[in-house]
Amino acid sequence: MQVIRLEALSDNYIFLLYDRTQNIAAVVDPAEAEPVLKQLAELKAELVAIFNTHHHQDHVGGNQQLMQQFPAVTVYGGIEDRGRIPGQQVFLEDNSHIKFANRVAEVIFVPGHTRAHIAYYFPPEVASEPGDLFCGDTLFAGGCGRLFEGTPAQMINSLNKLRSLPDNTRVWCAHEYTLKNLQFALTLDGENADLQKRFDEVKAYRSRGEATIPSLLGVEKRTNPFLRWEQPTLQSAAKSNDPVQTFARIRGMKDKF
Ligand code: ZN
Ligand code: FE
């Protein structure tokens, strides 16, 4: 399975999962249809699945047009999103599994950004290779999604599930927010050498107009303030020694950054 990253709207990424042997593809969070149709035409591939992480327009905006072009496509989303995802046919529960080509992904229920948000995790085919996590607007490179429909306690629980995946997992999040996220992270965790190094790398990438996605989960664990609620530095920045309160206050500061 090859992952092809497509740019959409102002800062969204759409991910096309492509299986060369069967010449089929699946798409994660089609913000719009055009870039997906263009890539499929180049590959001469058939779209068999749409995997939505949540109902926001910048994640489902292309569903209907893709369904018109590929009437046999199956539309997947979380069970709690019933009625909110255009064309949804499969209603996924926590810990359920979906298939694409020769791969099986685990569905992880990650409420917080929305009350229905799910992530898709493809474990590696071979142990030495990275797995792939499609986490929508829950975990970002250097950040996390805003809490629109969930509480800090829910979000910390969701991020904790993602944090428990192997370090060698590619994090395919849905927005290019990395530079701004790391600028914020440095205001709280400026002595973190891994974070400083990452910031310099990301700045260089962005100055060349290159994407910073995917990132690696191991890097997120060391540098993303929204996965580090038990670190003394972050607790003191949040003036709390409670993990949920630390997370909530850091999220609140980011909302105003
Ligand atoms: Zn969203
Ligand atoms: Fe989004």
mmCIF file of C-alpha atoms in Angstrom, residues 14 19 81 124 126 196 199 207 225 229:
data_model
loop_
_atom_site.group_PDB
_atom_site.id
_atom_site.type_symbol
_atom_site.label_atom_id
_atom_site.label_comp_id
_atom_site.label_asym_id
_atom_site.label_seq_id
_atom_site.Cartn_x
_atom_site.Cartn_y
_atom_site.Cartn_z
ATOM 1 C CA ILE A 14 -5.981 14.304 1.576
ATOM 2 C CA ASP A 19 -2.668 -0.680 -4.139
ATOM 3 C CA ASP A 81 -21.290 10.416 13.058
ATOM 4 C CA PRO A 124 3.188 -2.443 9.651
ATOM 5 C CA VAL A 126 6.725 -6.241 8.315
ATOM 6 C CA GLN A 196 14.511 23.021 19.092
ATOM 7 C CA PHE A 199 11.617 23.458 14.886
ATOM 8 C CA SER A 207 10.817 27.761 3.621
ATOM 9 C CA PRO A 225 3.179 19.494 24.145
ATOM 10 C CA TRP A 229 0.951 16.419 30.046
#
